[in-house]
GROMACS .gro file of C-alpha atoms in nm:
model
  325
    1UNK     CA    1  11.729   6.541   5.589
    2UNK     CA    2  11.754   6.570   5.966
    3UNK     CA    3  11.650   6.875   6.169
    4UNK     CA    4  11.877   7.056   6.410
    5UNK     CA    5  11.791   7.001   6.773
    6UNK     CA    6  11.759   7.312   6.988
    7UNK     CA    7  12.011   7.334   7.274
    8UNK     CA    8  11.882   7.202   7.607
    9UNK     CA    9  11.716   7.442   7.848
   10UNK     CA   10  11.897   7.518   8.173
   11UNK     CA   11  11.715   7.677   8.467
   12UNK     CA   12  11.906   7.809   8.768
   13UNK     CA   13  11.882   8.064   9.046
   14UNK     CA   14  12.129   8.350   9.078
   15UNK     CA   15  12.196   8.467   9.432
   16UNK     CA   16  12.506   8.684   9.384
   17UNK     CA   17  12.520   9.045   9.265
   18UNK     CA   18  12.822   8.988   9.042
   19UNK     CA   19  12.647   8.713   8.847
   20UNK     CA   20  12.333   8.924   8.813
   21UNK     CA   21  12.538   9.223   8.694
   22UNK     CA   22  12.670   9.019   8.401
   23UNK     CA   23  12.324   8.963   8.251
   24UNK     CA   24  12.274   9.317   8.117
   25UNK     CA   25  12.243   9.299   7.736
   26UNK     CA   26  12.045   8.977   7.701
   27UNK     CA   27  11.824   9.079   7.991
   28UNK     CA   28  11.716   9.406   7.830
   29UNK     CA   29  11.633   9.228   7.505
   30UNK     CA   30  11.379   9.021   7.700
   31UNK     CA   31  11.232   9.336   7.855
   32UNK     CA   32  11.194   9.508   7.519
   33UNK     CA   33  11.016   9.202   7.375
   34UNK     CA   34  10.748   9.197   7.649
   35UNK     CA   35  10.385   9.240   7.538
   36UNK     CA   36  10.380   9.550   7.762
   37UNK     CA   37  10.748   9.651   7.807
   38UNK     CA   38  10.836   9.837   8.126
   39UNK     CA   39  11.159  10.035   8.179
   40UNK     CA   40  11.141   9.946   8.548
   41UNK     CA   41  11.250   9.592   8.461
   42UNK     CA   42  11.554   9.708   8.266
   43UNK     CA   43  11.872   9.562   8.407
   44UNK     CA   44  12.022   9.897   8.508
   45UNK     CA   45  11.714   9.997   8.709
   46UNK     CA   46  11.701   9.665   8.895
   47UNK     CA   47  12.075   9.652   8.961
   48UNK     CA   48  12.081  10.001   9.113
   49UNK     CA   49  11.772   9.924   9.321
   50UNK     CA   50  11.949   9.617   9.456
   51UNK     CA   51  12.264   9.813   9.537
   52UNK     CA   52  12.067  10.080   9.724
   53UNK     CA   53  11.787   9.876   9.885
   54UNK     CA   54  11.914   9.518   9.888
   55UNK     CA   55  12.042   9.520  10.245
   56UNK     CA   56  11.876   9.249  10.456
   57UNK     CA   57  11.753   9.077  10.139
   58UNK     CA   58  11.881   8.780   9.940
   59UNK     CA   59  11.881   8.769   9.561
   60UNK     CA   60  11.682   8.488   9.400
   61UNK     CA   61  11.686   8.570   9.030
   62UNK     CA   62  11.556   8.267   8.841
   63UNK     CA   63  11.694   8.246   8.487
   64UNK     CA   64  11.655   8.012   8.191
   65UNK     CA   65  11.930   7.980   7.932
   66UNK     CA   66  11.948   7.786   7.610
   67UNK     CA   67  12.286   7.739   7.446
   68UNK     CA   68  12.431   8.018   7.659
   69UNK     CA   69  12.156   8.262   7.561
   70UNK     CA   70  11.924   8.407   7.824
   71UNK     CA   71  11.569   8.312   7.722
   72UNK     CA   72  11.371   8.370   8.041
   73UNK     CA   73  11.393   8.522   8.388
   74UNK     CA   74  11.206   8.627   8.700
   75UNK     CA   75  11.392   8.893   8.906
   76UNK     CA   76  11.310   8.805   9.267
   77UNK     CA   77  11.461   8.851   9.611
   78UNK     CA   78  11.383   8.725   9.960
   79UNK     CA   79  11.342   8.891  10.295
   80UNK     CA   80  11.179   8.832  10.631
   81UNK     CA   81  10.869   9.016  10.750
   82UNK     CA   82  10.721   8.956  11.092
   83UNK     CA   83  10.903   8.624  11.106
   84UNK     CA   84  10.779   8.508  10.765
   85UNK     CA   85  10.997   8.435  10.460
   86UNK     CA   86  10.876   8.652  10.174
   87UNK     CA   87  10.954   8.652   9.801
   88UNK     CA   88  10.914   8.979   9.609
   89UNK     CA   89  11.033   9.137   9.286
   90UNK     CA   90  11.375   9.297   9.281
   91UNK     CA   91  11.263   9.659   9.285
   92UNK     CA   92  10.984   9.606   9.537
   93UNK     CA   93  10.709   9.862   9.467
   94UNK     CA   94  10.931  10.048   9.219
   95UNK     CA   95  10.871   9.801   8.933
   96UNK     CA   96  10.522   9.875   8.798
   97UNK     CA   97  10.412   9.629   8.528
   98UNK     CA   98  10.671   9.376   8.649
   99UNK     CA   99  10.628   9.026   8.512
  100UNK     CA  100  10.800   8.705   8.407
  101UNK     CA  101  11.041   8.759   8.116
  102UNK     CA  102  11.057   8.508   7.832
  103UNK     CA  103  11.191   8.523   7.476
  104UNK     CA  104  10.923   8.542   7.204
  105UNK     CA  105  11.042   8.217   7.044
  106UNK     CA  106  11.031   8.015   7.366
  107UNK     CA  107  10.760   7.761   7.437
  108UNK     CA  108  10.516   7.796   7.727
  109UNK     CA  109  10.699   7.525   7.922
  110UNK     CA  110  10.989   7.765   7.983
  111UNK     CA  111  10.762   8.010   8.165
  112UNK     CA  112  10.612   7.723   8.365
  113UNK     CA  113  10.953   7.596   8.477
  114UNK     CA  114  11.054   7.945   8.591
  115UNK     CA  115  10.727   7.993   8.778
  116UNK     CA  116  10.777   7.660   8.955
  117UNK     CA  117  11.098   7.799   9.104
  118UNK     CA  118  10.890   8.039   9.312
  119UNK     CA  119  10.679   7.755   9.451
  120UNK     CA  120  10.983   7.544   9.538
  121UNK     CA  121  11.172   7.825   9.715
  122UNK     CA  122  11.047   7.724  10.059
  123UNK     CA  123  10.927   8.078  10.135
  124UNK     CA  124  10.598   8.137  10.314
  125UNK     CA  125  10.444   8.360  10.049
  126UNK     CA  126  10.522   8.581   9.750
  127UNK     CA  127  10.423   8.948   9.739
  128UNK     CA  128  10.442   9.029   9.367
  129UNK     CA  129  10.349   9.395   9.339
  130UNK     CA  130  10.310   9.542   8.993
  131UNK     CA  131  10.176   9.253   8.783
  132UNK     CA  132   9.980   9.386   8.483
  133UNK     CA  133   9.651   9.253   8.356
  134UNK     CA  134   9.722   8.955   8.134
  135UNK     CA  135  10.038   8.873   8.329
  136UNK     CA  136  10.259   8.594   8.192
  137UNK     CA  137  10.345   8.491   8.545
  138UNK     CA  138   9.980   8.469   8.647
  139UNK     CA  139   9.917   8.243   8.348
  140UNK     CA  140  10.216   8.018   8.425
  141UNK     CA  141  10.145   7.936   8.791
  142UNK     CA  142   9.896   7.663   8.891
  143UNK     CA  143   9.533   7.775   8.893
  144UNK     CA  144   9.428   7.911   9.231
  145UNK     CA  145   9.779   7.961   9.367
  146UNK     CA  146   9.792   8.334   9.293
  147UNK     CA  147   9.543   8.580   9.439
  148UNK     CA  148   9.534   8.906   9.244
  149UNK     CA  149   9.427   9.229   9.411
  150UNK     CA  150   9.391   9.547   9.205
  151UNK     CA  151   9.612   9.807   9.370
  152UNK     CA  152   9.640  10.085   9.111
  153UNK     CA  153   9.449  10.175   8.796
  154UNK     CA  154   9.756  10.256   8.578
  155UNK     CA  155   9.579  10.494   8.332
  156UNK     CA  156   9.686  10.487   7.967
  157UNK     CA  157   9.673  10.754   7.693
  158UNK     CA  158   9.686  10.669   7.322
  159UNK     CA  159   9.913  10.919   7.144
  160UNK     CA  160   9.865  10.785   6.792
  161UNK     CA  161   9.610  11.051   6.687
  162UNK     CA  162   9.888  11.310   6.726
  163UNK     CA  163   9.941  11.575   6.992
  164UNK     CA  164   9.746  11.854   6.819
  165UNK     CA  165   9.434  11.636   6.798
  166UNK     CA  166   9.471  11.508   7.155
  167UNK     CA  167   9.526  11.862   7.287
  168UNK     CA  168   9.210  11.982   7.110
  169UNK     CA  169   9.002  11.689   7.233
  170UNK     CA  170   9.121  11.674   7.593
  171UNK     CA  171   9.138  12.044   7.679
  172UNK     CA  172   8.831  12.260   7.634
  173UNK     CA  173   8.860  12.601   7.465
  174UNK     CA  174   8.833  12.755   7.811
  175UNK     CA  175   9.118  12.539   7.946
  176UNK     CA  176   9.339  12.621   7.647
  177UNK     CA  177   9.267  12.991   7.691
  178UNK     CA  178   9.347  12.968   8.062
  179UNK     CA  179   9.678  12.801   7.984
  180UNK     CA  180   9.774  13.082   7.746
  181UNK     CA  181   9.675  13.343   8.003
  182UNK     CA  182   9.883  13.189   8.279
  183UNK     CA  183  10.180  13.151   8.044
  184UNK     CA  184  10.158  13.523   7.960
  185UNK     CA  185  10.145  13.610   8.329
  186UNK     CA  186  10.453  13.401   8.392
  187UNK     CA  187  10.636  13.564   8.103
  188UNK     CA  188  10.561  13.905   8.253
  189UNK     CA  189  10.788  13.803   8.542
  190UNK     CA  190  11.086  13.725   8.319
  191UNK     CA  191  11.228  13.479   8.071
  192UNK     CA  192  11.046  13.142   8.057
  193UNK     CA  193  11.234  12.844   7.915
  194UNK     CA  194  11.171  12.473   7.880
  195UNK     CA  195  11.460  12.229   7.847
  196UNK     CA  196  11.480  11.851   7.813
  197UNK     CA  197  11.786  11.662   7.934
  198UNK     CA  198  11.853  11.299   7.844
  199UNK     CA  199  12.227  11.215   7.854
  200UNK     CA  200  12.413  11.118   8.173
  201UNK     CA  201  12.602  11.449   8.185
  202UNK     CA  202  12.299  11.661   8.095
  203UNK     CA  203  12.099  11.505   8.379
  204UNK     CA  204  12.351  11.577   8.652
  205UNK     CA  205  12.265  11.937   8.758
  206UNK     CA  206  11.895  11.948   8.655
  207UNK     CA  207  11.829  11.635   8.858
  208UNK     CA  208  11.941  11.819   9.171
  209UNK     CA  209  11.698  12.100   9.079
  210UNK     CA  210  11.425  11.838   9.050
  211UNK     CA  211  11.506  11.702   9.396
  212UNK     CA  212  11.487  12.055   9.538
  213UNK     CA  213  11.147  12.117   9.378
  214UNK     CA  214  11.021  11.780   9.498
  215UNK     CA  215  11.120  11.868   9.855
  216UNK     CA  216  10.940  12.204   9.830
  217UNK     CA  217  10.623  12.051   9.687
  218UNK     CA  218  10.602  11.765   9.936
  219UNK     CA  219  10.728  11.940  10.250
  220UNK     CA  220  10.535  11.809  10.550
  221UNK     CA  221  10.335  11.567  10.334
  222UNK     CA  222  10.356  11.194  10.289
  223UNK     CA  223  10.464  11.057   9.949
  224UNK     CA  224  10.588  10.720   9.826
  225UNK     CA  225  10.840  10.796   9.549
  226UNK     CA  226  11.142  10.776   9.780
  227UNK     CA  227  11.277  11.108   9.651
  228UNK     CA  228  11.232  11.254   9.997
  229UNK     CA  229  11.505  11.029  10.143
  230UNK     CA  230  11.881  11.030  10.101
  231UNK     CA  231  11.882  10.669   9.980
  232UNK     CA  232  11.595  10.735   9.740
  233UNK     CA  233  11.770  11.029   9.579
  234UNK     CA  234  12.095  10.833   9.550
  235UNK     CA  235  11.908  10.545   9.385
  236UNK     CA  236  11.738  10.770   9.131
  237UNK     CA  237  12.064  10.949   9.049
  238UNK     CA  238  12.238  10.621   8.979
  239UNK     CA  239  11.949  10.447   8.801
  240UNK     CA  240  11.857  10.739   8.574
  241UNK     CA  241  12.217  10.801   8.475
  242UNK     CA  242  12.259  10.431   8.399
  243UNK     CA  243  11.942  10.421   8.186
  244UNK     CA  244  12.051  10.741   8.012
  245UNK     CA  245  12.318  10.529   7.845
  246UNK     CA  246  12.026  10.363   7.662
  247UNK     CA  247  11.848  10.695   7.594
  248UNK     CA  248  11.554  10.605   7.819
  249UNK     CA  249  11.508  10.895   8.070
  250UNK     CA  250  11.387  11.246   7.994
  251UNK     CA  251  11.400  11.531   8.245
  252UNK     CA  252  11.190  11.829   8.138
  253UNK     CA  253  11.249  12.148   8.339
  254UNK     CA  254  11.044  12.468   8.331
  255UNK     CA  255  11.257  12.769   8.428
  256UNK     CA  256  11.183  13.132   8.505
  257UNK     CA  257  11.487  13.359   8.477
  258UNK     CA  258  11.702  13.042   8.480
  259UNK     CA  259  11.544  12.923   8.807
  260UNK     CA  260  11.376  12.582   8.795
  261UNK     CA  261  11.011  12.613   8.899
  262UNK     CA  262  10.868  12.280   8.774
  263UNK     CA  263  10.989  11.949   8.633
  264UNK     CA  264  10.866  11.624   8.486
  265UNK     CA  265  11.072  11.306   8.472
  266UNK     CA  266  10.950  11.042   8.233
  267UNK     CA  267  11.098  10.735   8.065
  268UNK     CA  268  11.066  10.633   7.699
  269UNK     CA  269  11.084  10.268   7.595
  270UNK     CA  270  10.951  10.098   7.282
  271UNK     CA  271  10.746  10.401   7.174
  272UNK     CA  272  10.586  10.433   7.518
  273UNK     CA  273  10.620  10.711   7.777
  274UNK     CA  274  10.618  10.620   8.147
  275UNK     CA  275  10.556  10.885   8.410
  276UNK     CA  276  10.807  10.875   8.695
  277UNK     CA  277  10.794  11.199   8.895
  278UNK     CA  278  10.682  11.560   8.867
  279UNK     CA  279  10.662  11.858   9.102
  280UNK     CA  280  10.666  12.238   9.110
  281UNK     CA  281  10.762  12.525   9.338
  282UNK     CA  282  10.449  12.610   9.544
  283UNK     CA  283  10.549  12.978   9.533
  284UNK     CA  284  10.444  12.978   9.166
  285UNK     CA  285  10.129  12.767   9.205
  286UNK     CA  286   9.899  13.042   9.071
  287UNK     CA  287  10.064  13.002   8.728
  288UNK     CA  288  10.003  12.623   8.713
  289UNK     CA  289  10.367  12.535   8.636
  290UNK     CA  290  10.304  12.166   8.707
  291UNK     CA  291  10.034  12.148   8.441
  292UNK     CA  292  10.260  12.332   8.198
  293UNK     CA  293  10.541  12.082   8.261
  294UNK     CA  294  10.302  11.789   8.210
  295UNK     CA  295  10.163  11.923   7.883
  296UNK     CA  296  10.510  12.004   7.754
  297UNK     CA  297  10.621  11.649   7.839
  298UNK     CA  298  10.329  11.491   7.653
  299UNK     CA  299  10.389  11.713   7.350
  300UNK     CA  300  10.759  11.632   7.350
  301UNK     CA  301  10.699  11.257   7.382
  302UNK     CA  302  10.449  11.259   7.099
  303UNK     CA  303  10.692  11.462   6.891
  304UNK     CA  304  10.965  11.200   6.922
  305UNK     CA  305  10.735  10.918   6.818
  306UNK     CA  306  10.580  10.782   7.139
  307UNK     CA  307  10.246  10.612   7.071
  308UNK     CA  308  10.124  10.552   7.426
  309UNK     CA  309  10.157  10.703   7.773
  310UNK     CA  310  10.161  10.483   8.084
  311UNK     CA  311  10.082  10.733   8.359
  312UNK     CA  312  10.107  10.458   8.623
  313UNK     CA  313   9.984  10.503   8.979
  314UNK     CA  314   9.632  10.594   9.079
  315UNK     CA  315   9.392  10.761   8.834
  316UNK     CA  316   9.413  11.108   8.993
  317UNK     CA  317   9.207  11.393   8.838
  318UNK     CA  318   9.492  11.537   8.631
  319UNK     CA  319   9.551  11.193   8.476
  320UNK     CA  320   9.183  11.119   8.410
  321UNK     CA  321   9.171  11.409   8.166
  322UNK     CA  322   9.416  11.218   7.947
  323UNK     CA  323   9.304  10.860   8.013
  324UNK     CA  324   9.177  10.635   7.735
  325UNK     CA  325   9.172  10.313   7.939
   0.00000   0.00000   0.00000
């Protein structure tokens, strides 16, 4: 009895937005099958980033297909910096944990062929921000051709013990008592409510409240989220609403007398929470509304079945309290 031959592998580079836009469903299957899936590689996030930040860049999305099925990809684009031709991920610095995508049933040669496309691009260098430890791309390129520099610690919290146990372990009796005291003080001012929005329509108005709080919290200070710019806000509106169609974003809002005083935006993918943005109204700082929003987010994520939290970014003090590794 003969064995069926697998369809031949085809590797090509996509340089047009329309062709990239057609990859949606198969693309997201590759993302969800990653050893460490990241929502920032989901097709909707990358497509909206390109539409808002792609000016003066050229798409160079390398894809591998087998029998018409997408089995591998590297989402890249090209630009010029100081006269040099540079390759970077689509998404720039807004794709933490970015990596080469490849189907679980594909052989290692597929990843190697995709990685070779970077080398043969003719660009002067590649700036691949966001690669995780154990990167598939790092393993696929020739030894010595990629120089890895640790940029951010990306702290992780294991939620599998359950929120009640984590809350007891990570917050001392004094800290838990202080939280209750500040909550009572806040309730003395009026009605305190916490809501979580996740559908495209639900996100519309609360997202504008989040932008307002972000502006209050970061007024006169430097920050890198992009929410302080018109383009950055437009990108996040479009990207979050697009991902909401896949039930990925969560926007938790803490309100006092129906006024938003703190928020936390996080993403949920493959039983993992990913921190995106949080801020509070400085006028209510004495009540620690930011901490309350964070704790409520972690409790909510654990309650819906998340098993891990990727805080992302630097290991700041408020993250270290909840960091396992």
